[in-house]
Short mmCIF file of C-alpha atoms in Angstrom, two decimals:
data_model
loop_
_atom_site.label_atom_id
_atom_site.label_comp_id
_atom_site.label_asym_id
_atom_site.label_seq_id
_atom_site.Cartn_x
_atom_site.Cartn_y
_atom_site.Cartn_z
CA MET H 1 17.37 12.12 -10.48
CA SER H 2 14.34 14.26 -11.10
CA GLY H 3 12.94 14.45 -14.60
CA LYS H 4 9.84 13.14 -16.17
CA PRO H 5 7.90 10.53 -14.23
CA PHE H 6 8.03 6.94 -15.35
CA PHE H 7 4.36 6.11 -14.81
CA ARG H 8 2.14 8.99 -15.84
CA THR H 9 -1.27 7.43 -16.40
CA ILE H 10 -2.99 4.15 -15.67
CA PHE H 11 -2.07 2.94 -19.17
CA ASP H 12 1.64 2.98 -18.27
CA VAL H 13 1.06 0.34 -15.59
CA PRO H 14 2.60 -2.97 -16.80
CA HIS H 15 0.16 -5.81 -17.49
CA GLU H 16 2.40 -8.60 -16.18
CA GLU H 17 1.42 -9.97 -12.78
CA TYR H 18 4.04 -11.34 -10.38
CA PHE H 19 1.67 -11.56 -7.42
CA SER H 20 -0.72 -14.51 -7.57
CA PRO H 21 -4.32 -14.54 -6.38
CA GLY H 22 -5.49 -17.04 -3.78
CA HIS H 23 -3.67 -15.45 -0.84
CA GLY H 24 -5.33 -15.13 2.55
CA LEU H 25 -5.34 -11.34 3.03
CA CYS H 26 -8.71 -10.03 4.25
CA ALA H 27 -11.23 -9.03 1.60
CA GLY H 28 -10.51 -5.38 0.84
CA CYS H 29 -6.98 -5.36 2.27
CA THR H 30 -5.01 -2.73 0.39
CA ALA H 31 -1.72 -4.51 1.18
CA GLY H 32 -2.58 -6.75 -1.79
CA THR H 33 -2.79 -3.69 -4.04
CA ILE H 34 0.54 -2.39 -2.73
CA ALA H 35 2.37 -5.73 -3.13
CA LYS H 36 0.91 -6.26 -6.59
CA LEU H 37 1.91 -2.80 -7.86
CA LEU H 38 5.35 -3.09 -6.20
CA LEU H 39 6.09 -6.28 -8.14
CA LYS H 40 4.77 -4.74 -11.37
CA VAL H 41 7.40 -1.99 -10.98
CA ALA H 42 10.23 -4.28 -9.83
CA GLY H 43 9.75 -7.03 -12.41
CA PRO H 44 11.09 -10.60 -12.35
CA ASN H 45 14.72 -9.82 -11.38
CA THR H 46 13.80 -9.18 -7.77
CA ILE H 47 14.41 -10.73 -4.38
CA VAL H 48 11.84 -9.86 -1.73
CA VAL H 49 12.80 -10.08 1.95
CA ASN H 50 9.63 -10.02 4.01
CA ALA H 51 9.28 -9.28 7.70
CA THR H 52 6.79 -11.14 9.84
CA GLY H 53 3.45 -9.45 9.44
CA CYS H 54 0.13 -9.58 7.66
CA VAL H 55 1.64 -9.91 4.19
CA GLU H 56 4.06 -12.63 5.28
CA VAL H 57 1.55 -14.89 7.03
CA SER H 58 -1.23 -14.54 4.50
CA THR H 59 0.69 -14.77 1.22
CA THR H 60 2.79 -17.76 2.22
CA THR H 61 0.57 -20.24 4.03
CA TYR H 62 2.55 -23.44 3.53
CA PRO H 63 2.64 -25.14 1.00
CA TYR H 64 1.43 -22.18 -1.04
CA THR H 65 3.05 -18.91 -2.03
CA SER H 66 1.66 -15.91 -3.89
CA TRP H 67 5.08 -14.66 -4.95
CA ASN H 68 6.47 -15.31 -8.40
CA VAL H 69 9.89 -13.95 -7.44
CA PRO H 70 12.46 -15.32 -4.92
CA TRP H 71 11.15 -14.57 -1.46
CA LEU H 72 12.79 -14.82 1.95
CA HIS H 73 11.49 -14.57 5.48
CA VAL H 74 13.76 -14.77 8.51
CA ALA H 75 12.27 -13.14 11.60
CA PHE H 76 10.39 -10.08 12.77
CA GLU H 77 13.37 -7.95 13.77
CA ASN H 78 15.98 -8.60 11.12
CA THR H 79 14.35 -7.89 7.74
CA ALA H 80 16.83 -5.13 6.96
CA ALA H 81 19.76 -7.25 8.17
CA ALA H 82 18.70 -10.20 6.00
CA ALA H 83 18.20 -7.87 3.01
CA SER H 84 21.70 -6.43 3.60
CA GLY H 85 23.08 -9.98 3.51
CA VAL H 86 21.25 -10.79 0.27
CA GLU H 87 22.63 -7.65 -1.36
CA SER H 88 26.18 -8.37 -0.15
CA ALA H 89 25.93 -11.98 -1.37
CA ILE H 90 25.01 -10.74 -4.86
CA ILE H 91 28.07 -8.47 -4.88
CA ALA H 92 30.28 -11.40 -3.74
CA LEU H 93 28.87 -13.73 -6.42
CA LYS H 94 29.55 -11.10 -9.07
CA LYS H 95 33.15 -10.65 -7.85
CA LYS H 96 33.78 -14.40 -7.95
CA GLY H 97 32.44 -14.60 -11.50
CA ILE H 98 29.61 -16.97 -10.56
CA MET H 99 27.05 -14.36 -11.53
CA ASP H 100 27.16 -12.11 -14.58
CA PRO H 101 28.32 -8.68 -13.28
CA SER H 102 25.93 -6.85 -15.61
CA THR H 103 22.84 -8.50 -14.05
CA LYS H 104 20.78 -6.04 -12.09
CA VAL H 105 18.96 -7.57 -9.14
CA ASN H 106 16.48 -5.54 -7.12
CA VAL H 107 16.54 -6.31 -3.41
CA ILE H 108 13.35 -5.24 -1.67
CA ALA H 109 12.68 -5.42 2.06
CA LEU H 110 8.95 -5.39 2.76
CA ALA H 111 7.79 -4.84 6.32
CA GLY H 112 4.79 -3.62 8.24
CA ASP H 113 4.75 -0.89 10.86
CA GLY H 114 5.45 -3.25 13.78
CA GLY H 115 8.48 -4.68 12.01
CA THR H 116 9.78 -1.19 11.22
CA TYR H 117 8.75 1.29 13.91
CA ASP H 118 9.31 -0.97 16.89
CA ILE H 119 10.95 -4.35 16.39
CA GLY H 120 13.06 -3.86 13.27
CA LEU H 121 14.26 -0.30 13.86
CA GLN H 122 17.82 -1.15 14.87
CA ALA H 123 18.34 -3.48 11.89
CA LEU H 124 16.91 -0.81 9.59
CA SER H 125 19.16 1.85 11.09
CA GLY H 126 22.19 -0.40 10.58
CA MET H 127 21.28 -1.08 6.97
CA LEU H 128 20.90 2.64 6.26
CA GLU H 129 24.20 3.45 7.93
CA ARG H 130 26.11 0.75 6.01
CA GLY H 131 24.53 1.99 2.78
CA HIS H 132 23.31 -1.26 1.22
CA ARG H 133 21.49 -0.93 -2.07
CA VAL H 134 18.13 -2.12 -0.76
CA MET H 135 14.70 -0.58 -1.13
CA TYR H 136 12.82 -0.79 2.15
CA VAL H 137 9.06 -0.64 1.67
CA LEU H 138 6.98 -0.02 4.78
CA TYR H 139 3.26 -0.69 4.52
CA ASP H 140 1.79 1.14 7.46
CA ASN H 141 -1.53 -0.07 8.86
CA GLU H 142 -0.93 1.70 12.16
CA ALA H 143 -1.06 -1.28 14.58
CA TYR H 144 -0.12 -4.97 14.91
CA MET H 145 -3.07 -6.11 12.78
CA ASN H 146 -1.83 -9.65 12.21
CA THR H 147 -1.82 -10.61 15.89
CA GLY H 148 -5.10 -8.88 16.75
CA ILE H 149 -4.83 -5.08 16.58
CA GLN H 150 -2.33 -4.19 19.31
CA ARG H 151 -0.90 -0.68 19.44
CA SER H 152 2.44 0.04 17.74
CA GLY H 153 4.70 3.06 17.51
CA SER H 154 2.77 3.98 14.41
CA THR H 155 -0.73 4.08 15.93
CA PRO H 156 -1.98 7.70 15.79
CA GLU H 157 -3.17 9.58 18.84
CA PHE H 158 -6.71 8.75 20.08
CA ALA H 159 -6.96 5.58 17.96
CA TRP H 160 -8.64 2.56 19.51
CA THR H 161 -6.68 -0.71 19.58
CA THR H 162 -7.11 -3.76 21.83
CA THR H 163 -4.23 -2.55 24.05
CA THR H 164 -5.33 1.10 24.06
CA PRO H 165 -9.02 0.60 24.84
CA VAL H 166 -11.71 3.22 25.18
CA GLY H 167 -13.31 3.47 28.62
CA SER H 168 -13.54 5.75 31.62
CA GLN H 169 -9.74 6.02 32.09
CA TRP H 170 -8.39 5.57 28.57
CA LYS H 171 -9.55 7.28 25.40
CA GLY H 172 -7.52 5.31 22.89
CA LYS H 173 -3.78 5.80 22.41
CA MET H 174 -2.36 8.72 24.39
CA GLN H 175 0.92 9.17 22.51
CA GLN H 176 1.76 10.63 19.11
CA LYS H 177 2.68 8.68 16.00
CA LYS H 178 6.43 8.29 15.53
CA PRO H 179 7.71 10.20 12.44
CA ILE H 180 9.56 7.25 10.92
CA ALA H 181 10.23 8.76 7.48
CA GLU H 182 11.90 11.78 9.11
CA ILE H 183 13.96 9.42 11.30
CA VAL H 184 15.11 7.57 8.18
CA SER H 185 15.80 10.90 6.42
CA ALA H 186 17.99 11.92 9.33
CA HIS H 187 20.33 8.98 8.50
CA GLY H 188 21.20 10.81 5.28
CA THR H 189 19.39 8.17 3.21
CA PRO H 190 19.56 9.14 -0.50
CA TYR H 191 15.89 8.51 -1.25
CA VAL H 192 13.02 8.68 1.24
CA ALA H 193 9.38 8.99 0.21
CA THR H 194 5.88 8.65 1.61
CA SER H 195 2.99 7.54 -0.54
CA ASN H 196 -0.43 6.02 -0.51
CA PRO H 197 -2.21 3.49 -2.74
CA ASN H 198 -4.87 5.92 -3.97
CA ASN H 199 -2.19 7.90 -5.82
CA PHE H 200 -0.93 4.74 -7.46
CA THR H 201 1.11 6.41 -10.22
CA ASP H 202 2.86 8.51 -7.56
CA MET H 203 3.47 5.37 -5.49
CA MET H 204 4.83 3.42 -8.47
CA ASN H 205 7.12 6.29 -9.51
CA LYS H 206 8.52 6.33 -6.00
CA PHE H 207 9.12 2.57 -6.10
CA LYS H 208 10.90 3.05 -9.45
CA LYS H 209 13.06 5.88 -8.13
CA GLY H 210 13.84 3.88 -5.00
CA LEU H 211 15.00 0.90 -7.06
CA GLU H 212 17.19 3.13 -9.23
CA THR H 213 18.86 4.79 -6.26
CA GLU H 214 22.49 3.86 -5.61
CA GLY H 215 22.34 3.00 -1.94
CA PRO H 216 19.46 2.54 0.45
CA SER H 217 15.99 3.90 -0.21
CA PHE H 218 12.86 3.95 1.91
CA VAL H 219 9.23 4.20 0.79
CA HIS H 220 6.55 4.59 3.45
CA VAL H 221 3.09 3.63 2.20
CA LEU H 222 -0.17 4.11 4.09
CA GLN H 223 -2.28 0.95 4.07
CA PRO H 224 -5.86 1.30 5.32
CA CYS H 225 -6.81 -1.86 7.23
CA THR H 226 -10.45 -2.88 7.05
CA THR H 227 -10.29 -5.10 10.15
CA GLY H 228 -8.32 -2.89 12.51
CA TRP H 229 -9.58 0.52 11.42
CA LYS H 230 -13.13 -0.85 11.35
CA PHE H 231 -14.62 0.27 8.07
CA ASP H 232 -16.50 -1.50 5.29
CA PRO H 233 -14.00 -3.37 3.04
CA ARG H 234 -15.09 -1.39 -0.01
CA TYR H 235 -13.77 1.93 1.36
CA GLY H 236 -10.06 1.00 1.54
CA ILE H 237 -8.98 3.22 -1.34
CA GLU H 238 -11.54 5.93 -0.47
CA ILE H 239 -10.01 6.27 3.01
CA SER H 240 -6.50 6.57 1.63
CA ARG H 241 -7.79 9.29 -0.71
CA LEU H 242 -9.35 11.13 2.25
CA ALA H 243 -6.08 10.83 4.17
CA THR H 244 -4.39 12.86 1.43
CA GLU H 245 -7.28 15.30 0.97
CA THR H 246 -7.41 16.11 4.68
CA ALA H 247 -3.57 16.30 4.91
CA MET H 248 -3.56 13.62 7.61
CA TRP H 249 -1.12 12.00 5.20
CA ILE H 250 1.25 14.04 3.02
CA ASN H 251 2.91 12.46 -0.03
CA TRP H 252 6.44 13.81 -0.13
CA GLU H 253 9.87 12.69 -1.21
CA ASN H 254 13.39 13.58 -0.19
CA ASP H 255 15.46 12.86 -3.29
CA HIS H 256 19.16 13.32 -2.44
CA GLY H 257 18.38 16.21 -0.12
CA GLU H 258 15.84 17.81 -2.42
CA PHE H 259 12.49 17.95 -0.63
CA ARG H 260 9.27 17.96 -2.66
CA VAL H 261 5.59 17.40 -2.02
CA THR H 262 4.52 15.22 -4.93
CA VAL H 263 0.76 15.30 -4.44
CA THR H 264 -0.42 18.86 -3.83
CA VAL H 265 -3.79 19.52 -2.22
CA PRO H 266 -5.22 22.88 -3.35
CA ARG H 267 -8.31 22.72 -1.12
CA ARG H 268 -7.93 20.85 2.13
CA ARG H 269 -10.88 19.07 3.76
CA HIS H 270 -11.62 18.85 7.47
CA VAL H 271 -10.10 15.80 9.21
CA ARG H 272 -13.62 14.92 10.35
CA ASN H 273 -14.24 13.40 6.91
CA TYR H 274 -11.35 10.97 7.40
CA LEU H 275 -11.91 10.19 11.09
CA ARG H 276 -15.66 9.63 10.97
CA MET H 277 -15.33 6.86 8.38
CA GLN H 278 -13.37 4.69 10.80
CA GLY H 279 -14.72 2.76 13.75
CA ARG H 280 -11.44 3.10 15.67
CA PHE H 281 -12.11 6.86 15.98
CA SER H 282 -15.86 6.57 16.65
CA HIS H 283 -15.45 7.57 20.34
CA LEU H 284 -13.90 10.96 19.51
CA THR H 285 -15.66 14.05 20.81
CA GLU H 286 -15.90 17.16 18.65
CA GLN H 287 -13.19 18.75 20.83
CA GLU H 288 -10.77 15.88 20.18
CA VAL H 289 -11.47 16.08 16.44
CA ASN H 290 -10.61 19.80 16.57
CA GLU H 291 -7.44 18.97 18.50
CA ILE H 292 -6.39 16.64 15.68
CA GLN H 293 -7.31 19.33 13.15
CA ASP H 294 -5.08 21.83 14.99
CA SER H 295 -2.10 19.47 14.90
CA VAL H 296 -2.69 18.86 11.16
CA ASN H 297 -2.85 22.64 10.59
CA LYS H 298 0.50 23.01 12.31
CA LYS H 299 2.02 20.18 10.26
CA VAL H 300 0.75 21.74 7.01
CA GLU H 301 2.16 25.13 8.01
CA ASN H 302 5.57 23.53 8.62
CA ILE H 303 5.50 21.68 5.29
CA ASN H 304 4.53 24.83 3.38
CA ARG H 305 7.31 26.75 5.07
CA LEU H 306 9.79 23.98 4.27
CA VAL H 307 8.85 23.88 0.59
CA GLY H 308 8.66 27.68 0.38
CA LYS H 309 5.24 27.88 -1.24
CA THR H 310 1.68 26.75 -0.56
CA VAL H 311 1.56 23.10 -1.59
CA ILE H 312 -1.18 22.10 0.84
CA GLY H 313 -3.97 24.64 0.54
CA PRO H 314 -6.24 26.25 3.11
CA LEU H 315 -8.97 24.40 4.96
CA VAL H 316 -12.32 24.44 3.18
CA GLU H 317 -15.34 22.61 4.62
CA MET Z 1 8.90 -32.52 1.48
CA PRO Z 2 11.88 -30.80 -0.23
CA ALA Z 3 14.97 -29.85 1.81
CA GLY Z 4 14.40 -26.71 3.84
CA ALA Z 5 10.64 -27.01 3.19
CA VAL Z 6 11.14 -24.79 0.17
CA ILE Z 7 8.09 -24.21 -2.00
CA MET Z 8 9.21 -25.34 -5.46
CA GLU Z 9 6.48 -23.77 -7.56
CA PRO Z 10 6.24 -19.97 -7.60
CA GLY Z 11 2.82 -18.40 -7.29
CA ASN Z 12 1.04 -21.67 -6.50
CA SER Z 13 -1.50 -19.96 -4.25
CA ALA Z 14 -3.50 -19.72 -7.49
CA GLU Z 15 -4.47 -23.35 -6.81
CA ARG Z 16 -6.35 -22.17 -3.77
CA PHE Z 17 -9.69 -20.60 -4.61
CA THR Z 18 -10.88 -17.81 -2.37
CA GLY Z 19 -14.09 -17.10 -4.27
CA ASP Z 20 -16.20 -18.82 -1.62
CA TRP Z 21 -15.43 -16.00 0.86
CA ARG Z 22 -17.79 -13.77 -1.11
CA THR Z 23 -21.25 -12.68 0.01
CA PHE Z 24 -21.66 -9.89 -2.53
CA LYS Z 25 -20.70 -10.37 -6.15
CA PRO Z 26 -19.45 -7.51 -8.38
CA VAL Z 27 -20.75 -7.76 -11.94
CA ILE Z 28 -19.32 -5.51 -14.66
CA ASN Z 29 -21.87 -3.95 -16.99
CA GLN Z 30 -19.83 -4.09 -20.21
CA ASP Z 31 -22.10 -1.52 -21.86
CA LYS Z 32 -21.38 1.13 -19.23
CA CYS Z 33 -17.69 0.22 -18.77
CA THR Z 34 -15.31 2.84 -20.20
CA ARG Z 35 -12.18 0.62 -19.86
CA CYS Z 36 -10.52 3.13 -17.55
CA LEU Z 37 -8.89 0.13 -15.78
CA ARG Z 38 -9.25 1.61 -12.29
CA CYS Z 39 -10.83 -1.62 -10.97
CA TRP Z 40 -7.96 -3.60 -12.47
CA VAL Z 41 -5.27 -1.45 -10.86
CA PHE Z 42 -6.87 -1.39 -7.38
CA CYS Z 43 -8.05 -5.03 -7.11
CA PRO Z 44 -6.04 -6.41 -4.17
CA GLU Z 45 -6.38 -10.04 -5.20
CA PRO Z 46 -5.61 -9.56 -8.24
CA ALA Z 47 -8.84 -11.09 -9.58
CA ILE Z 48 -9.51 -8.61 -12.38
CA SER Z 49 -7.75 -9.02 -15.70
CA ILE Z 50 -7.73 -7.34 -19.10
CA VAL Z 51 -8.74 -9.83 -21.80
CA ASP Z 52 -8.42 -9.53 -25.57
CA ARG Z 53 -12.11 -9.78 -26.28
CA GLN Z 54 -13.75 -7.31 -28.63
CA TYR Z 55 -17.00 -5.86 -27.46
CA THR Z 56 -19.52 -3.63 -29.21
CA SER Z 57 -21.74 -1.75 -26.79
CA SER Z 58 -25.45 -1.14 -27.38
CA SER Z 59 -24.66 2.44 -28.44
CA GLY Z 60 -22.36 1.08 -31.17
CA ARG Z 61 -18.99 1.83 -29.57
CA ALA Z 62 -16.44 -0.88 -30.35
CA TRP Z 63 -13.84 -1.80 -27.70
CA LYS Z 64 -10.71 -3.80 -28.47
CA ASN Z 65 -10.52 -5.38 -25.04
CA SER Z 66 -12.64 -6.06 -22.00
CA VAL Z 67 -12.12 -6.16 -18.27
CA GLU Z 68 -13.18 -9.36 -16.56
CA ILE Z 69 -13.52 -10.54 -12.97
CA ASN Z 70 -12.32 -14.01 -12.06
CA TYR Z 71 -14.92 -15.29 -9.60
CA ASP Z 72 -12.66 -18.14 -8.49
CA TYR Z 73 -10.62 -15.58 -6.53
CA CYS Z 74 -12.83 -12.49 -6.05
CA LYS Z 75 -13.49 -12.11 -2.30
CA GLY Z 76 -16.24 -9.58 -2.89
CA CYS Z 77 -14.64 -6.67 -1.04
CA GLY Z 78 -16.25 -4.09 -3.33
CA ILE Z 79 -13.23 -1.83 -3.87
CA CYS Z 80 -13.87 -2.06 -7.63
CA VAL Z 81 -17.54 -1.11 -7.11
CA GLU Z 82 -16.55 1.91 -5.03
CA GLU Z 83 -13.73 3.07 -7.33
CA CYS Z 84 -15.57 2.59 -10.65
CA GLU Z 85 -15.96 6.11 -12.10
CA PRO Z 86 -18.91 5.44 -14.47
CA LYS Z 87 -20.57 3.21 -11.80
CA ALA Z 88 -20.56 0.28 -14.20
CA ILE Z 89 -20.12 -2.44 -11.58
CA ASP Z 90 -23.21 -3.76 -9.82
CA PHE Z 91 -22.86 -5.32 -6.36
CA ILE Z 92 -25.32 -8.19 -6.11
CA GLU Z 93 -25.98 -10.30 -3.04
CA GLU Z 94 -25.07 -13.89 -3.73
CA VAL Z 95 -27.48 -16.51 -2.40
CA LYS Z 96 -25.90 -19.94 -2.21
#
């Protein structure tokens, strides 16, 4: 399904809005940007199944909703299961002749990292195995931000959270971040991609490809969190840009077994630039920063070897 | 209350104004603005819209449309200020 990209410049972005203002997301929360652009790609014929999380609690404070498309919330752990049911119900309605069989309905499951990495993993795995035509969008803010910044399976090593404090015994989280996109890839999922809101055309193309995939698709989006990562609200997009430039975050896609890095980085910057902008990493010593840099170097080497050419360039500055 | 506590009107959060969260106010300098739309695409609210209003800048350049901020919803996060390439958005402290 490769070919020319659907959204090439900012002027290809549709003007219609299906995400209303007035929601309660923090000022500068990039989840708003992600949800807004997701709905611009999906259009009105969409059903969104939302897991419990920041986006769920803040966009649907009763009796208000920010969604202009049908929206469903069941519980934290069963987003993928509920989305599977919605997709199967559409197929049943079409078979019974209640719904026009030519109607195309996009089913999107939208969940945060807690609802995907930890709580919703078994439902997600089941959905992938059964092969429902659902696009699962994961907005990853690397902790349980909604309940007060507790660690999750997604929190990176050394990051401060309220349950991985920084003191004499603990220096932030001691474990590695779980490679969720690789886990999903291992299910043989037809379309798996990682993206980030700074490269919005890349992100929107991935949403488009995910929706066009026959079968399940998974898009993992990095979402800088101003409250939990402790940075000034205005730097949300800047931090996601630095994540790509330092190769802390690599935008890739696995399209029916074909692996590609969609955003190449010719000159890589030191991870210091990314880490030092965030309060959650402010306790890091220079040695720990270099440790993170070493693990990023190794990851880049692996990616370059996998692709077969240098897509993420050498470290400069 | 409707059965199942269903919200009958889609997108009705627009009735709730979040503009009073703001301490700093972004103001677009229409003369400097190049209509690159980066602020519009990144605004998380979305409080920035493209309006069909012609504008002739002081240097004589005519634009077919303008970009406008809706201050009823703008929370003053400053992402637009940071992402504006020609630095055409001023961030002004709001004294109420």
